[in-house]
Short mmCIF file of C-alpha atoms in Angstrom, two decimals:
data_model
loop_
_atom_site.label_atom_id
_atom_site.label_comp_id
_atom_site.label_asym_id
_atom_site.label_seq_id
_atom_site.Cartn_x
_atom_site.Cartn_y
_atom_site.Cartn_z
CA MET F 1281 -78.28 -22.73 16.66
CA MET F 1282 -76.36 -24.70 19.22
CA ALA F 1283 -75.89 -27.62 16.74
CA THR F 1284 -74.42 -25.28 14.18
CA GLU F 1285 -72.03 -23.82 16.67
CA ASP F 1286 -70.85 -27.29 17.60
CA ALA F 1287 -70.30 -28.22 13.98
CA VAL F 1288 -68.20 -25.00 13.41
CA ALA F 1289 -66.22 -25.72 16.53
CA LYS F 1290 -65.37 -29.24 15.39
CA SER F 1291 -64.27 -27.91 11.95
CA ARG F 1292 -61.37 -26.07 13.60
CA LEU F 1293 -57.97 -27.59 13.10
CA LYS F 1294 -55.03 -27.28 15.41
CA LEU F 1295 -51.62 -26.53 13.85
CA ALA F 1296 -48.75 -26.92 16.26
CA VAL F 1297 -45.53 -24.90 15.67
CA ILE F 1298 -42.67 -26.69 17.45
CA LEU F 1299 -39.65 -24.65 18.77
CA GLU F 1300 -36.93 -27.06 19.99
CA LYS F 1301 -33.84 -24.90 19.92
CA ARG F 1302 -32.63 -23.40 23.15
CA ILE F 1303 -33.07 -19.60 22.75
CA SER F 1304 -29.40 -18.80 23.52
CA VAL F 1305 -27.40 -20.75 20.97
CA GLY F 1306 -26.41 -19.50 17.50
CA GLY F 1307 -28.55 -17.77 14.90
CA GLY F 1308 -30.90 -20.79 14.30
CA PHE F 1309 -33.28 -19.72 17.00
CA ASN F 1310 -33.99 -16.45 15.13
CA GLN F 1311 -35.17 -18.40 12.19
CA SER F 1312 -37.45 -20.51 14.39
CA ILE F 1313 -38.95 -17.32 15.99
CA THR F 1314 -39.48 -15.84 12.60
CA ALA F 1315 -41.12 -18.96 11.35
CA ALA F 1316 -43.46 -19.10 14.29
CA LEU F 1317 -44.47 -15.41 13.84
CA GLN F 1318 -44.90 -16.05 10.11
CA MET F 1319 -47.18 -18.96 10.65
CA LEU F 1320 -49.35 -16.97 13.09
CA ARG F 1321 -49.69 -14.33 10.41
CA ILE F 1322 -50.37 -16.36 7.31
CA ALA F 1323 -52.18 -19.56 8.46
CA PRO F 1324 -55.59 -19.56 6.72
CA GLU F 1325 -58.95 -20.62 8.11
CA PRO F 1326 -59.77 -23.10 9.63
CA TYR F 1327 -56.40 -23.37 11.57
CA ASP F 1328 -55.88 -22.41 15.11
CA VAL F 1329 -52.11 -21.96 15.52
CA GLU F 1330 -50.45 -22.83 18.80
CA ILE F 1331 -46.75 -22.43 19.68
CA TYR F 1332 -45.03 -25.15 21.70
CA THR F 1333 -41.43 -25.38 22.98
CA THR F 1334 -39.77 -28.47 24.36
CA ILE F 1335 -37.49 -26.27 26.53
CA GLU F 1336 -39.27 -24.58 29.45
CA SER F 1337 -36.69 -21.83 29.88
CA ASN F 1338 -37.54 -20.56 26.37
CA ILE F 1339 -41.07 -19.43 27.42
CA ALA F 1340 -40.09 -16.15 29.09
CA THR F 1341 -37.70 -15.13 26.27
CA LEU F 1342 -40.26 -15.91 23.57
CA ALA F 1343 -42.82 -13.80 25.35
CA THR F 1344 -40.60 -10.72 24.63
CA TYR F 1345 -41.36 -11.41 20.91
CA GLY F 1346 -45.07 -11.48 21.61
CA LEU F 1347 -45.28 -15.23 21.42
CA LYS F 1348 -47.62 -17.08 23.82
CA VAL F 1349 -45.95 -20.43 24.11
CA ARG F 1350 -46.94 -23.63 25.80
CA HIS F 1351 -44.41 -26.12 27.25
CA PHE F 1352 -44.53 -29.41 25.34
CA VAL F 1353 -43.56 -32.17 27.66
CA LYS F 1354 -43.00 -35.65 26.15
CA PRO F 1355 -44.21 -38.05 28.82
CA LYS F 1356 -41.83 -40.72 30.01
CA ARG F 1357 -42.77 -44.39 29.45
CA LYS F 1358 -43.54 -46.37 32.53
CA LEU F 1359 -41.08 -49.11 33.46
CA SER F 1360 -43.68 -51.86 32.89
CA LYS F 1361 -44.25 -50.55 29.38
CA LYS F 1362 -40.54 -50.36 28.64
CA ILE F 1363 -40.19 -53.99 29.75
CA ALA F 1364 -43.20 -55.02 27.70
CA GLN F 1365 -41.78 -53.27 24.58
CA ALA F 1366 -38.41 -54.96 25.06
CA PHE F 1367 -40.11 -58.26 24.29
CA GLN F 1368 -41.97 -57.07 21.20
CA SER F 1369 -40.88 -57.85 17.76
CA ALA F 1370 -39.10 -55.09 15.84
CA ARG F 1371 -42.11 -54.91 13.52
CA ARG F 1372 -44.45 -54.44 16.40
CA ARG F 1373 -42.26 -51.69 17.90
CA ARG F 1374 -42.34 -49.88 14.56
CA GLU F 1375 -46.06 -50.07 14.30
CA GLU F 1376 -46.81 -48.96 17.82
CA MET F 1377 -47.54 -45.26 18.25
CA THR F 1378 -44.66 -43.34 19.78
CA GLU F 1379 -44.86 -41.35 23.07
CA PHE F 1380 -44.47 -38.18 21.01
CA GLU F 1381 -47.32 -38.93 18.72
CA LEU F 1382 -49.51 -40.04 21.62
CA GLU F 1383 -48.90 -36.57 23.22
CA ILE F 1384 -49.70 -34.98 19.90
CA LYS F 1385 -53.03 -36.86 19.84
CA ARG F 1386 -53.77 -35.91 23.46
CA GLN F 1387 -53.28 -32.25 22.47
CA GLU F 1388 -55.74 -32.75 19.56
CA ILE F 1389 -53.11 -31.54 17.08
CA ASP F 1390 -53.91 -32.06 13.38
CA LEU F 1391 -50.76 -30.71 11.70
CA VAL F 1392 -47.29 -30.23 13.08
CA TYR F 1393 -44.84 -27.67 11.78
CA PHE F 1394 -41.08 -28.28 12.68
CA THR F 1395 -39.39 -24.85 12.47
CA ALA F 1396 -35.94 -26.53 12.43
CA PRO F 1397 -34.64 -29.98 11.47
CA SER F 1398 -36.26 -32.33 14.05
CA GLY F 1399 -35.88 -36.00 14.86
CA TYR F 1400 -39.37 -35.85 16.29
CA ALA F 1401 -40.64 -35.99 12.71
CA LEU F 1402 -39.58 -39.66 12.62
CA ASP F 1403 -41.89 -40.32 15.55
CA LEU F 1404 -44.98 -39.38 13.57
CA GLN F 1405 -46.84 -42.15 11.81
CA ALA F 1406 -50.37 -40.80 11.32
CA THR F 1407 -49.94 -37.09 11.89
CA PRO F 1408 -49.06 -34.96 8.86
CA TYR F 1409 -46.20 -32.53 9.31
CA ILE F 1410 -44.23 -29.78 7.58
CA PHE F 1411 -40.44 -30.30 7.77
CA THR F 1412 -37.57 -27.71 7.57
CA ILE F 1413 -34.02 -27.99 6.12
CA TRP F 1414 -31.75 -25.02 6.60
CA ASP F 1415 -28.80 -26.41 4.57
CA LEU F 1416 -27.26 -29.66 3.27
CA CYS F 1417 -23.70 -28.54 3.81
CA HIS F 1418 -22.77 -31.94 5.33
CA LEU F 1419 -23.11 -33.31 1.79
CA GLU F 1420 -20.96 -30.50 0.23
CA HIS F 1421 -18.31 -30.23 2.98
CA PRO F 1422 -17.88 -33.60 4.76
CA GLU F 1423 -14.22 -32.56 5.39
CA PHE F 1424 -15.29 -30.61 8.54
CA PRO F 1425 -15.43 -32.47 11.85
CA GLU F 1426 -18.68 -30.76 12.99
CA VAL F 1427 -20.57 -32.74 10.28
CA THR F 1428 -18.74 -36.10 10.63
CA GLU F 1429 -17.71 -36.62 14.28
CA LYS F 1430 -19.94 -38.77 16.49
CA ARG F 1431 -21.60 -40.02 13.39
CA GLU F 1432 -23.20 -36.67 12.74
CA PHE F 1433 -23.16 -37.20 8.97
CA GLU F 1434 -25.04 -40.52 9.34
CA LYS F 1435 -27.51 -38.97 11.72
CA ARG F 1436 -28.39 -36.11 9.33
CA GLU F 1437 -28.71 -38.52 6.45
CA GLU F 1438 -31.02 -40.80 8.48
CA LEU F 1439 -33.22 -37.87 9.47
CA TYR F 1440 -33.34 -36.10 6.15
CA SER F 1441 -33.82 -39.21 3.93
CA ARG F 1442 -36.79 -40.40 5.95
CA ALA F 1443 -38.38 -37.11 7.11
CA VAL F 1444 -38.41 -35.36 3.74
CA VAL F 1445 -39.95 -38.22 1.88
CA LYS F 1446 -42.97 -38.29 4.16
CA ALA F 1447 -43.41 -34.58 4.82
CA ALA F 1448 -46.46 -32.71 3.42
CA THR F 1449 -43.82 -30.14 2.32
CA THR F 1450 -40.32 -29.20 3.24
CA LEU F 1451 -39.28 -25.61 3.65
CA THR F 1452 -35.64 -24.78 2.60
CA ASP F 1453 -33.61 -21.64 2.49
CA GLY F 1454 -33.54 -21.42 -1.32
CA LEU F 1455 -33.42 -23.24 -4.67
CA HIS F 1456 -29.87 -24.54 -4.10
CA THR F 1457 -30.97 -26.62 -1.09
CA SER F 1458 -34.27 -27.66 -2.68
CA HIS F 1459 -32.53 -28.98 -5.85
CA LEU F 1460 -29.85 -30.81 -3.76
CA ALA F 1461 -32.43 -32.37 -1.50
CA SER F 1462 -34.63 -33.43 -4.49
CA GLN F 1463 -31.71 -35.11 -6.18
CA ARG F 1464 -30.34 -36.73 -3.04
CA TYR F 1465 -33.57 -38.05 -1.43
CA GLY F 1466 -35.58 -38.76 -4.55
CA VAL F 1467 -38.40 -36.25 -3.78
CA ALA F 1468 -40.14 -34.23 -6.56
CA SER F 1469 -38.98 -30.63 -6.65
CA ASP F 1470 -42.54 -29.29 -6.19
CA ARG F 1471 -42.59 -30.89 -2.73
CA PHE F 1472 -40.30 -28.11 -1.48
CA ILE F 1473 -40.99 -24.47 -0.79
CA GLU F 1474 -38.06 -22.03 -0.76
CA MET F 1475 -38.61 -19.73 2.17
CA PRO F 1476 -35.80 -17.09 2.49
CA PHE F 1477 -34.17 -16.40 5.79
CA SER F 1478 -35.31 -13.32 7.67
CA PRO F 1479 -33.29 -10.95 9.91
CA ALA F 1480 -34.05 -11.21 13.57
CA PRO F 1481 -37.26 -9.30 14.33
CA LEU F 1482 -35.87 -7.32 17.23
CA LEU F 1483 -32.75 -6.39 15.10
CA ARG F 1484 -34.97 -4.83 12.47
CA GLU F 1485 -36.89 -2.87 15.02
CA ALA F 1486 -33.91 -1.76 17.13
CA THR F 1487 -33.58 1.93 17.95
CA SER F 1488 -30.64 3.18 19.86
CA ALA F 1489 -30.92 5.59 22.72
CA PRO F 1490 -28.41 8.50 22.61
CA GLY F 1491 -25.02 7.33 23.68
CA ALA F 1492 -26.02 3.64 23.58
CA LEU F 1493 -23.46 2.79 20.85
CA ALA F 1494 -20.58 4.49 22.66
CA LYS F 1495 -21.59 2.77 25.95
CA VAL F 1496 -21.69 -0.68 24.35
CA LEU F 1497 -18.41 -0.28 22.54
CA GLU F 1498 -16.77 0.97 25.71
CA GLY F 1499 -18.10 -1.97 27.56
CA TYR F 1500 -16.43 -4.41 25.10
CA GLY F 1501 -13.26 -2.26 24.81
CA LEU F 1502 -13.83 -1.46 21.17
CA ALA F 1503 -13.33 1.55 18.97
CA PRO F 1504 -15.63 1.98 15.93
CA GLY F 1505 -14.50 0.93 12.45
CA TYR F 1506 -13.66 -2.74 12.94
CA LEU F 1507 -14.31 -5.79 10.71
CA PHE F 1508 -17.16 -7.68 12.30
CA TYR F 1509 -17.61 -11.49 12.15
CA PRO F 1510 -20.48 -12.83 14.30
CA ALA F 1511 -20.18 -16.67 14.16
CA GLN F 1512 -19.75 -19.53 16.52
CA PHE F 1513 -16.33 -21.05 16.52
CA TRP F 1514 -16.79 -24.02 14.18
CA ALA F 1515 -14.08 -25.06 11.76
CA HIS F 1516 -16.24 -24.37 8.70
CA LYS F 1517 -16.63 -20.64 9.83
CA ASN F 1518 -13.08 -20.16 8.58
CA HIS F 1519 -12.07 -17.52 11.13
CA VAL F 1520 -8.46 -18.22 10.30
CA ARG F 1521 -8.71 -16.69 6.77
CA LEU F 1522 -9.70 -13.25 8.18
CA LEU F 1523 -6.68 -13.39 10.48
CA GLU F 1524 -4.38 -14.36 7.70
CA ALA F 1525 -5.78 -11.56 5.42
CA CYS F 1526 -5.26 -8.89 8.18
CA SER F 1527 -1.76 -10.15 8.73
CA LEU F 1528 -1.01 -9.60 5.05
CA LEU F 1529 -2.50 -6.11 5.25
CA SER F 1530 -0.32 -5.41 8.26
CA LYS F 1531 2.79 -6.28 6.15
CA ARG F 1532 1.51 -4.23 3.22
CA ASN F 1533 0.44 -1.16 5.12
CA GLY F 1534 2.29 -1.27 8.41
CA THR F 1535 -1.00 -1.76 10.45
CA ALA F 1536 -3.66 -4.49 10.65
CA PRO F 1537 -7.37 -3.76 10.64
CA SER F 1538 -9.28 -4.34 13.82
CA ILE F 1539 -11.31 -7.57 13.91
CA VAL F 1540 -14.23 -8.40 16.23
CA PHE F 1541 -15.24 -12.02 16.58
CA ALA F 1542 -18.63 -12.61 18.33
CA GLY F 1543 -19.87 -16.13 18.96
CA GLY F 1544 -19.84 -19.20 21.26
CA ASP F 1545 -16.89 -21.47 21.37
CA GLN F 1546 -17.58 -24.84 19.71
CA GLY F 1547 -14.10 -26.11 20.35
CA HIS F 1548 -12.00 -23.90 17.99
CA ALA F 1549 -11.75 -20.62 19.73
CA GLY F 1550 -8.48 -21.53 21.52
CA ALA F 1551 -6.79 -22.48 18.19
CA ILE F 1552 -7.93 -19.21 16.58
CA ARG F 1553 -6.50 -17.23 19.52
CA ARG F 1554 -3.17 -18.96 19.14
CA ILE F 1555 -3.12 -18.35 15.46
CA SER F 1556 -3.82 -14.72 15.90
CA GLU F 1557 -0.75 -14.54 18.22
CA ARG F 1558 1.41 -16.47 15.83
CA LEU F 1559 0.37 -14.12 12.91
CA GLY F 1560 1.10 -11.01 15.04
CA VAL F 1561 -2.52 -9.69 14.93
CA SER F 1562 -3.69 -10.65 18.43
CA GLY F 1563 -3.42 -7.01 19.58
CA ASN F 1564 -6.06 -6.02 16.85
CA THR F 1565 -8.35 -9.06 17.41
CA HIS F 1566 -11.17 -9.09 19.89
CA PHE F 1567 -12.99 -12.21 21.10
CA LEU F 1568 -16.31 -11.21 22.62
CA GLY F 1569 -17.78 -14.66 23.07
CA PHE F 1570 -21.49 -15.09 23.02
CA VAL F 1571 -23.12 -11.71 22.77
CA PRO F 1572 -26.69 -10.97 24.00
CA SER F 1573 -29.14 -10.26 21.18
CA GLU F 1574 -29.75 -6.73 22.50
CA ASP F 1575 -26.11 -5.83 21.82
CA MET F 1576 -25.95 -7.14 18.29
CA SER F 1577 -27.42 -4.20 16.45
CA LEU F 1578 -25.10 -1.81 18.12
CA LEU F 1579 -22.05 -4.00 17.35
CA TYR F 1580 -23.13 -4.05 13.68
CA GLN F 1581 -23.49 -0.22 13.84
CA GLY F 1582 -20.00 0.18 15.18
CA ALA F 1583 -18.45 -1.96 12.38
CA LYS F 1584 -16.90 -0.83 9.19
CA ALA F 1585 -18.28 -3.95 7.50
CA LEU F 1586 -19.39 -7.52 8.03
CA VAL F 1587 -16.80 -10.05 6.76
CA MET F 1588 -18.02 -13.62 6.51
CA PRO F 1589 -15.56 -16.22 5.11
CA SER F 1590 -17.67 -19.26 5.94
CA TYR F 1591 -17.67 -22.26 3.77
CA PHE F 1592 -21.32 -23.10 4.52
CA GLY F 1593 -24.05 -21.41 2.43
CA PRO F 1594 -25.27 -19.97 0.30
CA SER F 1595 -27.77 -18.45 2.68
CA ASN F 1596 -26.64 -16.95 5.97
CA LEU F 1597 -28.28 -14.54 8.33
CA PRO F 1598 -25.30 -12.05 8.97
CA PRO F 1599 -25.39 -10.49 5.59
CA MET F 1600 -29.08 -9.78 5.90
CA GLU F 1601 -28.55 -8.32 9.39
CA ALA F 1602 -25.81 -6.12 7.98
CA TRP F 1603 -28.07 -4.90 5.17
CA VAL F 1604 -30.80 -4.04 7.69
CA LEU F 1605 -28.34 -1.84 9.47
CA GLY F 1606 -26.80 -0.36 6.28
CA LYS F 1607 -23.35 -2.01 6.59
CA PRO F 1608 -21.11 -3.28 3.64
CA VAL F 1609 -20.77 -7.04 3.32
CA LEU F 1610 -17.71 -9.08 2.21
CA TYR F 1611 -18.82 -12.57 1.24
CA PRO F 1612 -17.43 -15.71 -0.51
CA GLN F 1613 -17.62 -15.48 -4.32
CA ARG F 1614 -19.14 -18.94 -4.60
CA PHE F 1615 -22.27 -17.61 -2.95
CA ALA F 1616 -22.61 -14.64 -5.32
CA ASP F 1617 -26.25 -15.62 -6.17
CA PHE F 1618 -27.31 -15.01 -2.63
CA VAL F 1619 -25.86 -11.55 -2.14
CA GLY F 1620 -26.18 -10.32 -5.74
CA ASP F 1621 -24.47 -6.90 -6.16
CA ALA F 1622 -24.86 -6.06 -2.51
CA ALA F 1623 -21.46 -7.36 -1.44
CA LEU F 1624 -17.76 -7.47 -2.28
CA LEU F 1625 -16.70 -10.99 -3.13
CA PHE F 1626 -13.54 -13.01 -2.36
CA ASP F 1627 -12.15 -16.53 -2.41
CA PRO F 1628 -12.39 -18.00 1.10
CA ASP F 1629 -9.49 -20.27 0.46
CA ASP F 1630 -7.17 -17.38 -0.48
CA ALA F 1631 -6.07 -14.87 2.20
CA HIS F 1632 -4.65 -12.60 -0.58
CA SER F 1633 -8.08 -12.48 -2.15
CA LEU F 1634 -9.65 -11.48 1.13
CA ALA F 1635 -7.01 -8.88 1.89
CA ASP F 1636 -7.57 -7.34 -1.64
CA CYS F 1637 -11.28 -7.25 -0.95
CA ILE F 1638 -10.78 -5.43 2.35
CA GLU F 1639 -8.62 -2.85 0.49
CA ARG F 1640 -11.25 -2.42 -2.20
CA LEU F 1641 -13.74 -1.62 0.47
CA ALA F 1642 -11.55 1.14 1.85
CA GLN F 1643 -10.96 2.57 -1.66
CA GLY F 1644 -14.45 2.14 -3.01
CA PRO F 1645 -17.77 4.06 -2.70
CA GLY F 1646 -19.01 5.12 0.75
CA ASP F 1647 -21.50 3.67 3.03
CA GLY F 1648 -24.51 5.27 1.21
CA HIS F 1649 -23.76 3.15 -1.86
CA TRP F 1650 -23.86 -0.07 0.17
CA GLN F 1651 -26.93 0.96 2.13
CA GLU F 1652 -28.89 1.34 -1.09
CA LEU F 1653 -27.73 -1.97 -2.48
CA GLY F 1654 -28.49 -3.75 0.74
CA ARG F 1655 -31.96 -2.21 0.83
CA ARG F 1656 -32.61 -3.51 -2.69
CA ARG F 1657 -31.41 -6.97 -1.87
CA LEU F 1658 -33.68 -7.14 1.22
CA GLU F 1659 -36.56 -6.05 -0.99
CA HIS F 1660 -35.71 -8.91 -3.42
CA PHE F 1661 -35.87 -11.44 -0.63
CA GLU F 1662 -39.08 -9.92 0.66
CA ARG F 1663 -40.68 -10.54 -2.74
CA GLU F 1664 -39.43 -14.14 -2.74
CA ARG F 1665 -40.80 -14.55 0.77
CA HIS F 1666 -44.29 -13.34 -0.25
CA THR F 1667 -44.32 -15.78 -3.13
CA ALA F 1668 -43.26 -18.65 -0.75
CA GLU F 1669 -45.92 -17.61 1.77
CA ASP F 1670 -48.57 -17.73 -1.01
CA ARG F 1671 -47.46 -21.31 -1.87
CA LEU F 1672 -47.52 -22.33 1.83
CA ARG F 1673 -50.93 -20.85 2.45
CA LEU F 1674 -52.37 -22.66 -0.58
CA LEU F 1675 -50.87 -25.91 0.71
CA LEU F 1676 -52.40 -25.44 4.11
CA THR F 1677 -55.78 -24.72 2.60
CA ARG F 1678 -55.57 -28.02 0.58
CA LEU F 1679 -54.43 -30.02 3.54
CA ALA F 1680 -57.32 -28.66 5.67
CA SER F 1681 -59.73 -29.73 3.02
CA ARG F 1682 -58.32 -33.29 3.09
CA MET F 1683 -58.28 -33.75 6.81
CA PRO F 1684 -60.63 -36.43 8.07
CA VAL F 1685 -63.77 -35.00 9.72
CA ALA F 1686 -65.12 -36.60 12.83
CA ALA F 1687 -68.68 -38.00 12.53
#
């Protein structure tokens, strides 16, 4: 009996889910959390799934999502080893196991799942891994500084071109990214799995206590009925187009709609403030900065609609969050395949197009119409997610059957 139990114990495989993003920056961390919860739910026998974060301050926050997380510490090389490696040939350095993979081996991890694009994937020689790409917008929009400055374009290409080729599979946000990655990096299309984004778990489950909405809006100095754009202040987020559209509406109608921007400053917030003043809409524009996740559902609830003129896509989380909370969505027309009929569309290069879109919202059907369309769109993505999960589960089963077994 004891020998049988030992054999069963040895047959277990450890799958490590790696969370690297700091749980306070942008929407990417929501996707990483969702991915971790998903893997805990769908991983087949014989996997034991463990969650690791490289940032110790994340552990308490992740616990609120029900995630038991271990701190993954990459050990530092001793000075003597650094000196010895400095005299090694380039070939010898490439062949030597990295500190990251040595730690992977010490933890007896058999398979690594990177929930976000990760340079650690390049440190793995002998350990299989699952990679993730959220978008390849640096290829489609190299005109923006955030994907070119400090050699960011070259860094992304170095990572993706090497990591995707060796990955057991790469998860993407949809067919658009999979097709582009397949063509760019010469990897067969069946080596990708299209896993749709998911709204933040706590947003979906949020229930507001009586008076909570009024209290939050009062705290931010807001009245309900504003146009809401939650996005960090990167150039590609195109905040300026919304300001220009509202300036046009002010000239047409004598008053400008109220705008609420929520997101951290990545170097462009000051310029957007100055443009709002120059266009004469600063009195109707509110800059909330980074907003705690517990306030987000209430800020959506207080909005007339989500307006997202971003150049990066097609997939983005805010439309899905707006649909969860029954709010209309205004979205770039080039991303129509993502939103289907559950959004009003406009040209993000044309302020007149966006202004017309805002007017169509005011003149069109009520919130009930958009709530129903948003609900159907979420159901569409849920069906796609189930299909992708079935493919991922099958892949994991096949990988488990191919893992070397200790004698």
